[in-house]
Structures are given as C-alpha cells and as structure tokens.
Amino acid sequence: MNQITVRDQDLTNAAMQGMEQFVQVFVDAIRKAIGGEPTPETMAQLNADQMTLLCWDTLRQEVMEGGFIQLIHNGYGTFIFKNPFAKALNKMWGLRDLSKMLYQVHTLWLESREALEADCTDEEFMALYEQYPQFDDYDDLFIENEEQWTEQIARYVDNNIEKFATIIP
C-alpha cells in the first residue's frame, strides 16, 4: 500500500478555506499516490475509505458538471455503481440519503447503460439529456444536497484522518 501523506500546513490552510478544500487535500494526496486516475491495480493499493473518497470526488465532479448522464457517458458508471461505494456511504460514513439515491440511479444506469455509454458526437451526447429525462430529478437532488454531503464527508474524514493519510510537518 502506498504511503499517503498530507502536510499539516496544507491541511490547516485548506480547513480555513472550507469543507470542500479540506476534503480536496486528501483527494489530491490519494490521486498523487496512485498516479492520477484509479486503475484496478492502483485501487488494490487503497483502503476502503480512500477508495470511497475517490469515488465521491469522481461522482461530485461529474454530476456537478454534467449530471449523471455525463458521469455514465464518461465511463464512470461501473466505477460508481459496481463498487461497494453506496454501501460504504450508508454503513460506514452515515450518508443514508446519498446512498439511497445512488441505488435508485444504479437501477436507471442498468436500464440505459448501453445507450449512455456508446460513442457519439457532441450533438448526440446533448440529445441524451432529452432522451433520458429520468435522470433530471437525481441531478437536481444531488446539486441541492452536494454542500451538505460534502460537509458530512469532511466531518467523517476529519474524525478518521488516519484512514486517509499520514499527517506530516
């Protein structure tokens, strides 16, 4: 397993900027340790909490930018829905509402996965939003709750720092 470290000063600075920046310090450290995006090989180097945090970061980035359709089209459906991510959010991290929503979106993903993951032009991609409006409510729900969920995740990370990284001077 990679030794993931976070500088104490970076953590202090980020905490002063807000919850999102606090969480991002850990995400950045984990991504740096595995060389960027997770692969099956690098995921094996991470513990469950580190993997869950990377899943959250990917989910948050993709959905905030382009919704669940973008997340799925960009190939992250398997990463989010085939890992025990939603279960970990509920059982270990206490984010029951987010977990419940992910199980509902998982069902939609299974129903529309082939079409949403297919290669297409930009125009065809944009048309997916009209063809699959069932994702709209989940996109809205995510955006409405993202700040609260980020705060809950920051609190979990703060209370379990040793599971995410070693703090160095």
PDB file of C-alpha atoms in Angstrom:
ATOM      1  CA  MET A   1       0.000   0.000   0.000  1.00  0.00           C
ATOM      2  CA  ASN A   2       1.222   3.472  -0.906  1.00  0.00           C
ATOM      3  CA  GLN A   3       2.142   5.780   1.936  1.00  0.00           C
ATOM      4  CA  ILE A   4      -0.212   8.708   1.521  1.00  0.00           C
ATOM      5  CA  THR A   5       0.884  11.871   3.263  1.00  0.00           C
ATOM      6  CA  VAL A   6      -0.610  15.304   3.769  1.00  0.00           C
ATOM      7  CA  ARG A   7       1.339  18.284   5.035  1.00  0.00           C
ATOM      8  CA  ASP A   8      -0.095  19.749   8.223  1.00  0.00           C
ATOM      9  CA  GLN A   9       0.202  23.303   6.849  1.00  0.00           C
ATOM     10  CA  ASP A  10      -1.721  22.349   3.677  1.00  0.00           C
ATOM     11  CA  LEU A  11      -4.466  20.862   5.810  1.00  0.00           C
ATOM     12  CA  THR A  12      -4.655  23.930   8.041  1.00  0.00           C
ATOM     13  CA  ASN A  13      -4.816  26.272   5.036  1.00  0.00           C
ATOM     14  CA  ALA A  14      -7.493  24.172   3.342  1.00  0.00           C
ATOM     15  CA  ALA A  15      -9.602  23.931   6.504  1.00  0.00           C
ATOM     16  CA  MET A  16      -9.624  27.723   6.716  1.00  0.00           C
ATOM     17  CA  GLN A  17     -10.957  27.890   3.141  1.00  0.00           C
ATOM     18  CA  GLY A  18     -13.831  25.468   3.720  1.00  0.00           C
ATOM     19  CA  MET A  19     -15.019  21.891   3.784  1.00  0.00           C
ATOM     20  CA  GLU A  20     -14.601  21.309   0.061  1.00  0.00           C
ATOM     21  CA  GLN A  21     -10.953  22.396   0.134  1.00  0.00           C
ATOM     22  CA  PHE A  22     -10.311  20.292   3.253  1.00  0.00           C
ATOM     23  CA  VAL A  23     -11.595  17.168   1.503  1.00  0.00           C
ATOM     24  CA  GLN A  24      -9.708  18.074  -1.674  1.00  0.00           C
ATOM     25  CA  VAL A  25      -6.345  17.969   0.137  1.00  0.00           C
ATOM     26  CA  PHE A  26      -6.922  14.274   0.849  1.00  0.00           C
ATOM     27  CA  VAL A  27      -8.279  13.547  -2.625  1.00  0.00           C
ATOM     28  CA  ASP A  28      -5.230  15.190  -4.199  1.00  0.00           C
ATOM     29  CA  ALA A  29      -2.846  13.239  -1.959  1.00  0.00           C
ATOM     30  CA  ILE A  30      -4.542   9.941  -2.802  1.00  0.00           C
ATOM     31  CA  ARG A  31      -4.565  10.696  -6.533  1.00  0.00           C
ATOM     32  CA  LYS A  32      -0.892  11.682  -6.401  1.00  0.00           C
ATOM     33  CA  ALA A  33      -0.006   8.437  -4.620  1.00  0.00           C
ATOM     34  CA  ILE A  34      -1.700   6.305  -7.294  1.00  0.00           C
ATOM     35  CA  GLY A  35      -0.540   8.372 -10.257  1.00  0.00           C
ATOM     36  CA  GLY A  36      -3.825  10.082 -11.134  1.00  0.00           C
ATOM     37  CA  GLU A  37      -6.934   8.138 -12.045  1.00  0.00           C
ATOM     38  CA  PRO A  38      -7.540   4.849 -10.264  1.00  0.00           C
ATOM     39  CA  THR A  39      -6.982   1.620 -12.165  1.00  0.00           C
ATOM     40  CA  PRO A  40      -7.719  -1.916 -10.966  1.00  0.00           C
ATOM     41  CA  GLU A  41      -4.043  -2.195  -9.967  1.00  0.00           C
ATOM     42  CA  THR A  42      -3.884   1.094  -8.058  1.00  0.00           C
ATOM     43  CA  MET A  43      -7.290   0.587  -6.419  1.00  0.00           C
ATOM     44  CA  ALA A  44      -5.831  -2.501  -4.766  1.00  0.00           C
ATOM     45  CA  GLN A  45      -3.299  -0.208  -3.065  1.00  0.00           C
ATOM     46  CA  LEU A  46      -6.033   1.810  -1.349  1.00  0.00           C
ATOM     47  CA  ASN A  47      -8.103   1.037   1.716  1.00  0.00           C
ATOM     48  CA  ALA A  48     -11.901   1.164   1.624  1.00  0.00           C
ATOM     49  CA  ASP A  49     -12.106   4.724   2.942  1.00  0.00           C
ATOM     50  CA  GLN A  50      -9.566   6.068   0.447  1.00  0.00           C
ATOM     51  CA  MET A  51     -11.410   4.338  -2.398  1.00  0.00           C
ATOM     52  CA  THR A  52     -14.750   5.698  -1.175  1.00  0.00           C
ATOM     53  CA  LEU A  53     -13.325   9.214  -1.107  1.00  0.00           C
ATOM     54  CA  LEU A  54     -12.074   8.889  -4.696  1.00  0.00           C
ATOM     55  CA  CYS A  55     -15.495   7.612  -5.774  1.00  0.00           C
ATOM     56  CA  TRP A  56     -17.115  10.607  -4.056  1.00  0.00           C
ATOM     57  CA  ASP A  57     -14.738  13.003  -5.784  1.00  0.00           C
ATOM     58  CA  THR A  58     -15.423  11.492  -9.211  1.00  0.00           C
ATOM     59  CA  LEU A  59     -19.169  11.452  -8.572  1.00  0.00           C
ATOM     60  CA  ARG A  60     -19.165  15.054  -7.381  1.00  0.00           C
ATOM     61  CA  GLN A  61     -17.051  16.373 -10.254  1.00  0.00           C
ATOM     62  CA  GLU A  62     -19.023  14.626 -12.974  1.00  0.00           C
ATOM     63  CA  VAL A  63     -22.532  15.259 -11.643  1.00  0.00           C
ATOM     64  CA  MET A  64     -21.863  18.905 -10.782  1.00  0.00           C
ATOM     65  CA  GLU A  65     -20.503  19.478 -14.286  1.00  0.00           C
ATOM     66  CA  GLY A  66     -22.930  17.478 -16.415  1.00  0.00           C
ATOM     67  CA  GLY A  67     -25.188  15.297 -14.321  1.00  0.00           C
ATOM     68  CA  PHE A  68     -25.442  11.544 -14.108  1.00  0.00           C
ATOM     69  CA  ILE A  69     -25.683  11.228 -17.889  1.00  0.00           C
ATOM     70  CA  GLN A  70     -22.210  12.760 -18.213  1.00  0.00           C
ATOM     71  CA  LEU A  71     -20.865  10.546 -15.415  1.00  0.00           C
ATOM     72  CA  ILE A  72     -22.157   7.436 -17.174  1.00  0.00           C
ATOM     73  CA  HIS A  73     -21.170   8.559 -20.673  1.00  0.00           C
ATOM     74  CA  ASN A  74     -17.633   9.299 -19.491  1.00  0.00           C
ATOM     75  CA  GLY A  75     -17.310   5.690 -18.374  1.00  0.00           C
ATOM     76  CA  TYR A  76     -17.642   6.076 -14.614  1.00  0.00           C
ATOM     77  CA  GLY A  77     -20.843   4.051 -14.221  1.00  0.00           C
ATOM     78  CA  THR A  78     -19.012   0.853 -13.379  1.00  0.00           C
ATOM     79  CA  PHE A  79     -16.636   2.703 -11.041  1.00  0.00           C
ATOM     80  CA  ILE A  80     -19.537   4.219  -9.089  1.00  0.00           C
ATOM     81  CA  PHE A  81     -22.245   1.555  -9.318  1.00  0.00           C
ATOM     82  CA  LYS A  82     -20.268  -1.718  -9.349  1.00  0.00           C
ATOM     83  CA  ASN A  83     -18.110  -0.895  -6.329  1.00  0.00           C
ATOM     84  CA  PRO A  84     -19.488  -1.063  -2.778  1.00  0.00           C
ATOM     85  CA  PHE A  85     -19.481   2.756  -2.817  1.00  0.00           C
ATOM     86  CA  ALA A  86     -23.156   3.325  -1.935  1.00  0.00           C
ATOM     87  CA  LYS A  87     -22.989   0.669   0.779  1.00  0.00           C
ATOM     88  CA  ALA A  88     -19.897   2.287   2.326  1.00  0.00           C
ATOM     89  CA  LEU A  89     -21.531   5.710   2.252  1.00  0.00           C
ATOM     90  CA  ASN A  90     -24.504   4.345   4.167  1.00  0.00           C
ATOM     91  CA  LYS A  91     -22.979   1.826   6.564  1.00  0.00           C
ATOM     92  CA  MET A  92     -19.592   3.410   7.333  1.00  0.00           C
ATOM     93  CA  TRP A  93     -19.988   7.114   6.585  1.00  0.00           C
ATOM     94  CA  GLY A  94     -23.621   7.636   7.598  1.00  0.00           C
ATOM     95  CA  LEU A  95     -24.767   9.255   4.325  1.00  0.00           C
ATOM     96  CA  ARG A  96     -28.006   7.308   4.021  1.00  0.00           C
ATOM     97  CA  ASP A  97     -29.798   9.755   1.682  1.00  0.00           C
ATOM     98  CA  LEU A  98     -26.916   9.858  -0.785  1.00  0.00           C
ATOM     99  CA  SER A  99     -26.604   6.082  -0.680  1.00  0.00           C
ATOM    100  CA  LYS A 100     -30.324   5.618  -1.278  1.00  0.00           C
ATOM    101  CA  MET A 101     -30.210   7.977  -4.262  1.00  0.00           C
ATOM    102  CA  LEU A 102     -27.239   6.102  -5.750  1.00  0.00           C
ATOM    103  CA  TYR A 103     -29.121   2.803  -5.544  1.00  0.00           C
ATOM    104  CA  GLN A 104     -32.005   4.432  -7.456  1.00  0.00           C
ATOM    105  CA  VAL A 105     -29.666   5.853 -10.111  1.00  0.00           C
ATOM    106  CA  HIS A 106     -27.952   2.447 -10.305  1.00  0.00           C
ATOM    107  CA  THR A 107     -31.264   0.977 -11.480  1.00  0.00           C
ATOM    108  CA  LEU A 108     -31.557   3.661 -14.186  1.00  0.00           C
ATOM    109  CA  TRP A 109     -27.947   3.012 -15.184  1.00  0.00           C
ATOM    110  CA  LEU A 110     -28.664  -0.683 -15.681  1.00  0.00           C
ATOM    111  CA  GLU A 111     -31.698   0.145 -17.855  1.00  0.00           C
ATOM    112  CA  SER A 112     -29.939   2.702 -20.080  1.00  0.00           C
ATOM    113  CA  ARG A 113     -26.273   1.863 -19.764  1.00  0.00           C
ATOM    114  CA  GLU A 114     -25.685   0.658 -23.312  1.00  0.00           C
ATOM    115  CA  ALA A 115     -27.081   3.794 -24.958  1.00  0.00           C
ATOM    116  CA  LEU A 116     -25.471   6.212 -22.497  1.00  0.00           C
ATOM    117  CA  GLU A 117     -22.010   4.642 -22.738  1.00  0.00           C
ATOM    118  CA  ALA A 118     -21.961   4.427 -26.554  1.00  0.00           C
ATOM    119  CA  ASP A 119     -19.584   6.612 -28.537  1.00  0.00           C
ATOM    120  CA  CYS A 120     -21.388   9.572 -30.042  1.00  0.00           C
ATOM    121  CA  THR A 121     -20.946  13.062 -31.397  1.00  0.00           C
ATOM    122  CA  ASP A 122     -21.339  16.113 -29.173  1.00  0.00           C
ATOM    123  CA  GLU A 123     -24.765  16.689 -30.689  1.00  0.00           C
ATOM    124  CA  GLU A 124     -25.843  13.104 -29.991  1.00  0.00           C
ATOM    125  CA  PHE A 125     -24.492  13.413 -26.451  1.00  0.00           C
ATOM    126  CA  MET A 126     -26.532  16.558 -25.797  1.00  0.00           C
ATOM    127  CA  ALA A 127     -29.621  14.767 -27.120  1.00  0.00           C
ATOM    128  CA  LEU A 128     -29.188  12.117 -24.398  1.00  0.00           C
ATOM    129  CA  TYR A 129     -30.438  14.651 -21.843  1.00  0.00           C
ATOM    130  CA  GLU A 130     -33.762  14.863 -23.702  1.00  0.00           C
ATOM    131  CA  GLN A 131     -33.936  11.127 -24.323  1.00  0.00           C
ATOM    132  CA  TYR A 132     -33.322  10.228 -20.655  1.00  0.00           C
ATOM    133  CA  PRO A 133     -35.146  12.837 -18.554  1.00  0.00           C
ATOM    134  CA  GLN A 134     -35.485  10.320 -15.692  1.00  0.00           C
ATOM    135  CA  PHE A 135     -32.012  11.433 -14.558  1.00  0.00           C
ATOM    136  CA  ASP A 136     -33.049  15.108 -14.164  1.00  0.00           C
ATOM    137  CA  ASP A 137     -34.560  14.774 -10.687  1.00  0.00           C
ATOM    138  CA  TYR A 138     -31.474  12.950  -9.433  1.00  0.00           C
ATOM    139  CA  ASP A 139     -29.190  15.614 -10.896  1.00  0.00           C
ATOM    140  CA  ASP A 140     -31.246  18.274  -9.112  1.00  0.00           C
ATOM    141  CA  LEU A 141     -31.286  16.304  -5.862  1.00  0.00           C
ATOM    142  CA  PHE A 142     -27.516  15.913  -5.977  1.00  0.00           C
ATOM    143  CA  ILE A 143     -26.910  19.603  -6.643  1.00  0.00           C
ATOM    144  CA  GLU A 144     -29.317  20.631  -3.875  1.00  0.00           C
ATOM    145  CA  ASN A 145     -27.578  18.387  -1.326  1.00  0.00           C
ATOM    146  CA  GLU A 146     -23.953  18.486  -2.500  1.00  0.00           C
ATOM    147  CA  GLU A 147     -22.834  21.094   0.034  1.00  0.00           C
ATOM    148  CA  GLN A 148     -24.394  19.222   2.953  1.00  0.00           C
ATOM    149  CA  TRP A 149     -22.940  15.906   1.775  1.00  0.00           C
ATOM    150  CA  THR A 150     -19.501  17.467   1.329  1.00  0.00           C
ATOM    151  CA  GLU A 151     -19.726  18.768   4.888  1.00  0.00           C
ATOM    152  CA  GLN A 152     -20.670  15.309   6.201  1.00  0.00           C
ATOM    153  CA  ILE A 153     -17.796  13.749   4.269  1.00  0.00           C
ATOM    154  CA  ALA A 154     -15.357  16.376   5.583  1.00  0.00           C
ATOM    155  CA  ARG A 155     -16.507  15.606   9.113  1.00  0.00           C
ATOM    156  CA  TYR A 156     -16.012  11.868   8.565  1.00  0.00           C
ATOM    157  CA  VAL A 157     -12.536  12.440   7.114  1.00  0.00           C
ATOM    158  CA  ASP A 158     -11.616  14.784   9.970  1.00  0.00           C
ATOM    159  CA  ASN A 159     -12.748  12.228  12.554  1.00  0.00           C
ATOM    160  CA  ASN A 160     -10.871   9.416  10.790  1.00  0.00           C
ATOM    161  CA  ILE A 161      -7.804  11.125   9.329  1.00  0.00           C
ATOM    162  CA  GLU A 162      -5.589   8.107   9.971  1.00  0.00           C
ATOM    163  CA  LYS A 163      -7.694   6.102   7.498  1.00  0.00           C
ATOM    164  CA  PHE A 164      -6.919   8.575   4.721  1.00  0.00           C
ATOM    165  CA  ALA A 165      -3.348   9.796   5.151  1.00  0.00           C
ATOM    166  CA  THR A 166      -0.465  10.363   7.489  1.00  0.00           C
ATOM    167  CA  ILE A 167      -0.095  13.996   8.515  1.00  0.00           C
ATOM    168  CA  ILE A 168       3.477  15.237   8.198  1.00  0.00           C
ATOM    169  CA  PRO A 169       5.008  18.561   9.311  1.00  0.00           C
TER     170      PRO A 169
END
